[in-house]
Coordinates of C-alpha atoms in Angstrom, one line a residue:
M10 CA -20.1 21.6 -10.8
S11 CA -19.7 24.1 -13.6
S12 CA -17.9 27.4 -14.1
R13 CA -20.9 28.6 -16.2
A14 CA -24.0 30.0 -14.4
R15 CA -27.0 32.0 -15.4
L16 CA -26.6 34.0 -12.2
L17 CA -23.4 34.4 -10.3
V18 CA -23.6 35.8 -6.7
I19 CA -20.4 37.0 -5.1
G20 CA -20.8 37.0 -1.4
A21 CA -22.5 34.3 0.7
G22 CA -23.8 36.6 3.4
P23 CA -27.5 37.5 4.2
A24 CA -28.0 39.4 0.9
G25 CA -26.2 36.9 -1.3
L26 CA -27.9 33.8 0.2
S27 CA -31.3 35.4 0.2
A28 CA -30.9 36.4 -3.5
A29 CA -29.7 32.9 -4.5
A30 CA -32.6 31.1 -2.8
A31 CA -35.2 33.5 -4.3
A32 CA -33.7 33.3 -7.8
A33 CA -33.4 29.5 -7.7
E34 CA -37.1 29.3 -6.6
Q35 CA -37.9 30.9 -10.0
G36 CA -35.9 28.2 -11.8
M37 CA -32.7 30.1 -12.3
Q38 CA -29.3 28.3 -12.2
V39 CA -27.3 30.0 -9.5
T40 CA -23.7 29.8 -8.3
V41 CA -22.5 31.6 -5.2
L42 CA -18.8 32.4 -4.5
D43 CA -17.3 33.5 -1.3
E44 CA -13.6 33.8 -0.2
F45 CA -14.4 32.6 3.3
T46 CA -14.3 28.9 4.2
E47 CA -17.9 28.7 5.2
P48 CA -21.1 30.4 3.9
G49 CA -23.1 32.7 6.1
G50 CA -21.0 35.9 6.0
R51 CA -21.1 37.7 9.4
M52 CA -24.5 36.2 10.4
P53 CA -23.2 33.3 12.5
G54 CA -21.6 35.7 14.9
Q55 CA -24.6 38.0 15.3
Y56 CA -27.6 38.0 17.6
H57 CA -29.6 40.8 19.2
E58 CA -32.9 41.4 20.9
Q59 CA -35.9 42.6 18.9
G60 CA -38.1 43.9 21.7
R61 CA -41.1 41.7 22.2
K62 CA -40.1 39.5 19.2
G63 CA -37.3 38.0 21.3
W64 CA -33.8 37.3 20.1
W65 CA -32.7 37.3 16.4
V66 CA -30.0 34.6 16.2
G67 CA -27.9 35.0 13.0
K68 CA -26.5 31.5 13.1
H69 CA -30.0 30.0 12.9
V70 CA -31.0 32.3 10.1
A71 CA -27.8 31.5 8.2
D72 CA -28.3 27.7 8.6
E73 CA -31.9 28.0 7.3
L74 CA -30.8 30.0 4.2
I75 CA -27.9 27.7 3.5
A76 CA -30.2 24.6 3.7
R77 CA -32.8 26.2 1.5
C78 CA -30.1 27.1 -1.2
R79 CA -28.8 23.5 -1.2
E80 CA -32.3 22.1 -1.4
L81 CA -32.9 24.3 -4.5
G82 CA -29.6 23.2 -6.1
V83 CA -27.7 26.4 -5.6
D84 CA -24.0 25.7 -6.2
I85 CA -22.2 27.3 -3.2
R86 CA -18.4 27.5 -3.4
C87 CA -16.4 28.8 -0.5
G88 CA -12.7 29.5 -0.3
V89 CA -12.9 31.2 -3.8
A90 CA -11.4 34.7 -4.0
V91 CA -12.6 37.0 -6.8
H92 CA -10.0 39.4 -8.2
G93 CA -11.5 40.7 -11.5
M94 CA -14.5 40.8 -13.7
E95 CA -15.3 42.1 -17.2
Y96 CA -18.3 42.1 -19.6
T97 CA -18.2 41.2 -23.3
T98 CA -21.3 39.2 -24.4
T99 CA -21.4 37.7 -20.9
W100 CA -19.7 38.5 -17.6
G101 CA -16.3 36.9 -17.0
I102 CA -15.4 36.5 -13.3
F103 CA -11.7 35.9 -12.6
T104 CA -11.1 33.9 -9.4
S105 CA -8.5 32.0 -7.5
C106 CA -10.2 28.9 -9.0
G107 CA -10.2 30.0 -12.6
L108 CA -12.7 31.7 -14.8
F109 CA -16.4 31.8 -14.2
T110 CA -19.0 33.1 -16.7
A111 CA -22.5 34.3 -16.1
D112 CA -25.3 36.3 -17.8
Y113 CA -26.1 38.1 -14.5
V114 CA -23.9 39.0 -11.6
L115 CA -25.0 40.1 -8.1
L116 CA -22.4 41.8 -5.9
A117 CA -23.3 41.1 -2.3
T118 CA -19.8 41.6 -0.9
G119 CA -21.0 43.4 2.3
A120 CA -18.9 45.8 4.4
A121 CA -15.5 46.1 6.0
E122 CA -14.5 47.7 9.4
I123 CA -12.9 51.2 9.5
P124 CA -9.5 51.0 11.3
V125 CA -8.9 53.1 14.4
P126 CA -5.2 53.7 14.8
L127 CA -3.8 54.7 18.2
E128 CA -0.6 54.3 20.0
G129 CA 0.1 50.7 20.9
W130 CA -2.5 49.2 18.5
T131 CA 0.0 46.6 17.1
L132 CA 0.3 44.8 20.4
P133 CA -1.1 41.3 20.6
G134 CA -4.6 41.6 22.2
V135 CA -5.6 44.6 20.2
M136 CA -8.3 43.7 17.6
S137 CA -11.2 45.1 15.7
I138 CA -14.6 44.8 17.4
G139 CA -15.7 42.4 14.7
A140 CA -12.8 40.1 15.5
A141 CA -13.9 40.1 19.2
Q142 CA -17.4 39.2 18.0
V143 CA -16.1 36.3 15.8
L144 CA -13.8 34.9 18.5
T145 CA -16.7 34.9 21.1
N146 CA -19.8 34.0 19.1
V147 CA -18.4 31.8 16.3
H148 CA -15.3 30.1 17.9
Y149 CA -16.5 30.4 21.5
V150 CA -13.1 31.8 22.6
K151 CA -13.0 34.8 24.9
P152 CA -10.9 37.6 23.5
G153 CA -9.6 38.2 27.0
E154 CA -10.6 38.4 30.6
R155 CA -11.1 42.2 30.8
G156 CA -11.3 44.5 27.8
I157 CA -11.8 48.1 26.7
I158 CA -13.9 49.0 23.6
V159 CA -12.7 52.2 21.8
G160 CA -15.4 53.9 19.7
M161 CA -19.1 54.6 20.3
N162 CA -21.2 53.6 17.3
V163 CA -23.9 51.2 16.4
L164 CA -21.4 48.4 15.8
S165 CA -19.6 48.7 19.1
M166 CA -22.8 49.0 21.2
A167 CA -24.4 46.0 19.5
I168 CA -21.4 43.8 19.9
A169 CA -20.7 45.0 23.4
R170 CA -24.1 43.7 24.3
E171 CA -23.3 40.3 22.7
L172 CA -20.0 40.1 24.5
S173 CA -21.6 40.9 27.8
V174 CA -24.3 38.2 27.3
A175 CA -21.5 35.7 26.5
G176 CA -19.8 36.5 29.9
V177 CA -16.9 38.7 28.5
K178 CA -16.0 41.5 30.9
I179 CA -16.0 44.9 29.3
A180 CA -14.4 47.5 31.6
A181 CA -15.7 50.4 29.6
I182 CA -16.6 51.8 26.2
T183 CA -14.7 54.9 25.6
L184 CA -13.9 57.4 22.8
P185 CA -10.7 57.4 20.7
C186 CA -8.4 60.3 21.4
T187 CA -8.6 63.3 19.1
N188 CA -6.4 62.9 16.0
P189 CA -6.6 63.6 12.3
L190 CA -8.1 60.1 11.5
A191 CA -10.6 60.0 14.4
G192 CA -12.8 62.8 13.2
A193 CA -16.2 63.0 14.8
A194 CA -15.7 59.7 16.5
A195 CA -13.6 61.6 19.1
S196 CA -16.3 64.1 19.8
P197 CA -18.5 63.6 22.9
T198 CA -21.3 65.7 21.3
A199 CA -21.3 63.6 18.1
S200 CA -21.2 60.4 20.2
A201 CA -24.1 61.6 22.4
K202 CA -26.2 62.2 19.3
L203 CA -25.5 58.6 18.3
L204 CA -26.4 57.3 21.7
L205 CA -29.7 59.0 21.6
R206 CA -30.5 57.3 18.3
L207 CA -29.8 54.0 20.0
A208 CA -32.3 54.7 22.8
G209 CA -34.5 51.9 21.5
L210 CA -31.9 49.4 22.7
A211 CA -31.9 50.6 26.3
P212 CA -32.9 47.9 28.8
A213 CA -35.2 50.2 30.9
A214 CA -38.4 52.0 29.7
W215 CA -37.4 55.3 31.2
M216 CA -34.1 55.2 29.3
R217 CA -35.9 54.5 26.0
I218 CA -38.5 57.2 26.5
G219 CA -36.0 59.8 27.8
G220 CA -33.6 59.0 25.0
R221 CA -36.2 59.5 22.3
L222 CA -37.3 62.8 23.9
A223 CA -33.8 64.1 24.2
A224 CA -33.1 63.1 20.6
A225 CA -36.2 65.0 19.4
L226 CA -35.2 68.1 21.4
R227 CA -31.6 67.8 20.0
M228 CA -30.1 67.8 23.4
E229 CA -26.8 66.1 22.5
G230 CA -24.7 69.3 23.2
L231 CA -26.2 69.7 26.7
I232 CA -25.7 66.0 27.4
A233 CA -22.0 66.1 26.3
R234 CA -21.4 69.1 28.7
C235 CA -23.2 67.6 31.7
Y236 CA -22.2 64.0 31.2
P237 CA -20.5 62.6 34.3
H238 CA -16.8 61.7 33.7
N239 CA -17.3 58.2 35.2
G240 CA -20.2 57.6 32.8
F241 CA -23.2 55.4 33.5
R242 CA -23.8 51.7 33.1
L243 CA -25.7 50.0 30.3
W244 CA -26.0 46.2 30.4
D245 CA -23.5 46.6 33.3
I246 CA -21.0 48.2 30.9
P247 CA -19.7 51.6 31.8
I248 CA -20.4 54.0 28.9
R249 CA -17.7 56.7 29.3
L250 CA -18.6 59.5 26.9
R251 CA -16.1 62.0 28.5
T252 CA -13.1 59.6 28.4
A253 CA -10.7 58.7 25.6
V254 CA -7.9 56.2 25.2
L255 CA -4.4 57.8 24.8
S256 CA -2.5 54.6 24.3
V257 CA -2.5 50.8 24.7
N258 CA 0.4 49.6 27.0
G259 CA 2.3 46.4 27.4
S260 CA 5.6 44.7 26.6
D261 CA 4.6 41.7 24.5
R262 CA 0.8 41.9 24.9
V263 CA -1.9 44.2 26.1
E264 CA -1.5 44.9 29.9
S265 CA -3.3 48.3 30.3
V266 CA -4.6 51.4 28.5
T267 CA -4.0 55.0 29.4
L268 CA -7.2 56.9 29.7
V269 CA -7.7 60.7 29.8
R270 CA -10.8 62.8 30.5
V271 CA -11.9 65.0 27.7
A272 CA -13.8 68.3 27.4
P273 CA -17.1 68.4 25.5
D274 CA -15.2 69.2 22.3
G275 CA -13.0 66.1 22.7
S276 CA -9.8 67.8 23.7
P277 CA -7.9 66.0 26.5
I278 CA -7.9 67.6 30.0
P279 CA -4.2 67.8 31.1
G280 CA -3.4 66.0 34.3
S281 CA -6.4 63.6 34.2
E282 CA -4.5 60.7 32.7
H283 CA -4.6 57.3 34.4
D284 CA -4.0 53.7 33.6
E285 CA -6.7 51.1 33.4
P286 CA -5.9 47.3 33.5
A287 CA -7.0 45.3 30.5
D288 CA -5.8 42.3 28.5
F289 CA -7.6 43.1 25.3
V290 CA -8.7 46.2 23.4
A291 CA -11.4 46.2 20.7
L292 CA -11.4 49.0 18.2
S293 CA -14.6 50.1 16.6
G294 CA -14.5 52.7 13.8
G295 CA -17.8 51.6 12.1
L296 CA -18.2 50.1 8.7
Y297 CA -17.9 51.1 5.1
P298 CA -19.2 49.4 1.9
L299 CA -16.8 46.8 0.4
A300 CA -17.2 47.9 -3.2
E301 CA -13.8 47.3 -4.8
L302 CA -15.2 44.7 -7.3
A303 CA -17.8 47.2 -8.5
A304 CA -15.0 49.6 -9.2
V305 CA -13.0 46.9 -11.1
A306 CA -16.2 46.1 -13.2
G307 CA -16.3 49.8 -14.2
C308 CA -19.4 50.8 -12.2
K309 CA -19.9 54.5 -11.4
F310 CA -20.0 55.5 -7.8
A311 CA -21.8 58.0 -5.6
Y312 CA -20.6 59.4 -2.3
S313 CA -23.1 59.4 0.6
P314 CA -22.0 59.7 4.3
E315 CA -25.5 58.5 5.3
L316 CA -24.8 55.2 3.4
G317 CA -21.3 54.8 4.8
G318 CA -19.2 56.3 2.1
H319 CA -18.8 55.5 -1.6
V320 CA -21.4 53.1 -3.0
P321 CA -22.0 51.8 -6.6
L322 CA -24.6 53.8 -8.5
H323 CA -27.7 51.7 -8.6
S324 CA -31.5 51.9 -8.9
E325 CA -34.2 51.0 -6.4
R326 CA -34.4 47.7 -8.2
M327 CA -30.7 47.1 -7.2
E328 CA -29.5 47.3 -10.8
T329 CA -26.4 49.2 -11.8
P330 CA -25.9 51.0 -15.1
L331 CA -23.8 48.1 -16.3
Q332 CA -25.5 45.3 -18.3
G333 CA -26.6 42.4 -16.0
L334 CA -24.8 43.7 -12.9
Y335 CA -26.8 44.1 -9.7
V336 CA -25.9 44.9 -6.1
A337 CA -27.5 44.1 -2.7
G338 CA -26.7 44.4 1.0
N339 CA -24.1 46.5 2.7
I340 CA -22.2 47.2 -0.6
T341 CA -25.2 49.6 -1.3
G342 CA -25.1 51.3 2.1
I343 CA -24.6 50.2 5.7
E344 CA -27.8 48.7 7.2
S345 CA -28.9 45.7 9.2
G346 CA -28.8 42.1 8.1
L347 CA -32.6 42.0 7.8
V348 CA -32.5 44.9 5.3
A349 CA -29.7 43.1 3.4
M350 CA -31.9 39.9 3.2
A351 CA -34.8 42.0 1.8
Q352 CA -32.5 43.6 -0.7
G353 CA -31.3 40.2 -1.8
R354 CA -34.8 39.1 -2.5
L355 CA -35.5 42.3 -4.4
A356 CA -32.4 41.8 -6.5
A357 CA -33.5 38.3 -7.3
A358 CA -36.9 39.6 -8.3
S359 CA -35.4 42.1 -10.6
I360 CA -32.9 39.6 -12.2
T361 CA -35.5 36.9 -12.8
H362 CA -37.9 39.5 -14.3
A363 CA -35.1 40.8 -16.6
A364 CA -34.3 37.2 -17.6
G365 CA -38.0 36.5 -18.4
L366 CA -38.4 33.8 -15.8
A367 CA -41.1 35.4 -13.8
G368 CA -43.7 35.7 -16.6
A369 CA -46.6 38.0 -16.3
D370 CA -46.0 38.3 -12.5
G371 CA -42.5 39.7 -12.9
E372 CA -43.2 43.4 -12.4
R373 CA -45.6 42.6 -9.5
R374 CA -43.0 40.6 -7.8
V375 CA -40.5 43.4 -8.1
Q376 CA -42.9 46.0 -6.7
E377 CA -43.8 43.7 -3.8
A378 CA -40.1 43.2 -3.0
I379 CA -39.5 47.0 -3.1
R380 CA -42.3 47.5 -0.6
E381 CA -40.8 44.8 1.6
V382 CA -37.5 46.6 1.7
H383 CA -39.2 49.8 2.7
A384 CA -41.2 48.0 5.5
V385 CA -38.1 46.2 6.9
R386 CA -36.1 49.5 6.9
E387 CA -38.9 51.5 8.6
N388 CA -39.3 48.8 11.3
A389 CA -35.6 48.5 11.9
L390 CA -34.7 48.7 15.6
I391 CA -31.6 50.7 14.9
Q392 CA -30.0 52.5 11.9
F393 CA -26.2 52.8 11.4
H394 CA -26.6 56.3 10.0
P395 CA -29.3 58.9 10.1
G396 CA -31.0 60.0 7.0
I397 CA -30.7 56.7 5.1
T398 CA -34.2 56.9 3.5
G399 CA -33.5 60.4 2.1
A400 CA -30.0 59.5 1.0
R401 CA -31.3 56.5 -0.9
A402 CA -34.0 58.6 -2.7
Q403 CA -31.3 61.0 -3.8
L404 CA -29.2 58.1 -5.0
Y405 CA -32.0 56.6 -7.1
R406 CA -32.7 60.0 -8.7
Q407 CA -29.0 60.3 -9.6
W408 CA -29.1 56.8 -11.1
E409 CA -32.1 57.8 -13.3
Q410 CA -30.3 61.0 -14.5
T411 CA -27.2 59.0 -15.3
S412 CA -28.7 56.0 -16.9
G413 CA -31.6 57.7 -18.6
R414 CA -33.9 55.0 -17.3
A415 CA -36.9 55.5 -15.0
Y416 CA -39.6 53.1 -13.8

C-alpha cells in the first residue's frame, strides 16, 4: 500500500470503479479512495427494469467492477475522507488517513439529495428517499409498514418501484406543499410534465404510448387541470398529483401526515385537509452534483439546470482546465449509472492517452469512448432532466472558450 499513485480516483461508485478498471487495463497504477466503508457507491441499492433486457441489478454490476479492479491490482481504500487538494508539480490530496500524491486525479464523487423541508420533518421515521432505498435494498430492513413519498421526480418514481417490488407498502406519492424552497416541485403542471417524460417506465403499453403522445403535444397543463384528486395507480401505488403534504404528525415518531388537495397551480384548497396514517415518510427533492472538492481544487464552474445545478467546467473528454484533473459521473451532471460508467471509461481513455500509455491507439480509444457515452445516453430509458444533450454541448463550447483548447 502506497500513498503515491499515478492516478488517484476519488469516489468508488460506477464512474470511479469503471475508470479505475479501464486505466489499470492500460498499465496505470491506480488508487481509489471513498469515504464509505464499502466500494460500489449507490449501485448496491439500485435495480430497475430495462424493457426487454430484463432487470439491471446494481449490486451485481458493482461486484463485477470491484472484482475486476482487484484482479488488475487497483488499490481500493474505503473509509477515507478527502478534505482538500492542491497542485504543485503533482496533486496533493489531503485525507483523514494522511497525504496522497498523484500525477492525475479523477473526481467521481457523484451526487447528493436535495432536502425537502416541511413541518414535522425532524420526527423519527422521516427520511430521504435514498435512505429508504438503502434500508430496503442494501440492509434488507423495511423503512416502515406504510409510507408516504413526498415529491414527484425521476428519483422518487424509480425508488418507489424498487420499494414496491420489495414488499414495502407505499400509501401514495404526493407533492410537497407550496413554500419558498419547494419551487416547481409543488406545481402539478411541472410534475405532470415530468410524469409524461417517464412514460417509458409505465407497466402497460397504452400508458407508454399515451404518455409519449401527450408529451409530444405538451398536454401537461390540461392534465394538471383534469387530473383526478384521488389520482391513479402505477405499480399499485397511488400517484396523487393534486395532493400535497402539509405536515408530518406524531409525538415521538411518524404516526400520520396531513394531506391537502391543491389547485393546478399548487395552491392548497381550503377545507380539503385530512390525515392519512403512515409510519414513515420519504422525502424526494431530486439530486445535485456533489462538486465541493472541485471547488476546493480551484476548478471553474458553470451553472446548468438541465445538468442539476453547478458543475465543474470540463471538456467532452472529461478534463477540467486544471492540469491533470478530470471528472466523471454525476459530478458532471445528473444522469443514470450506465452513463456514469461510460463516462468513467472515457475519463480513463483520456488520462491514459495524456500519460502516453495508450500509444498510437490513444486518440482512437478516446473517440470510441466518446461515441459510447453518446450511445448510452441516447438509449437511456429515462433522463433526470430534459435537454441534457444540448446543455452538455453548450458546456463543452464554454470550456473551449475558457481554456483556449479545442479538439
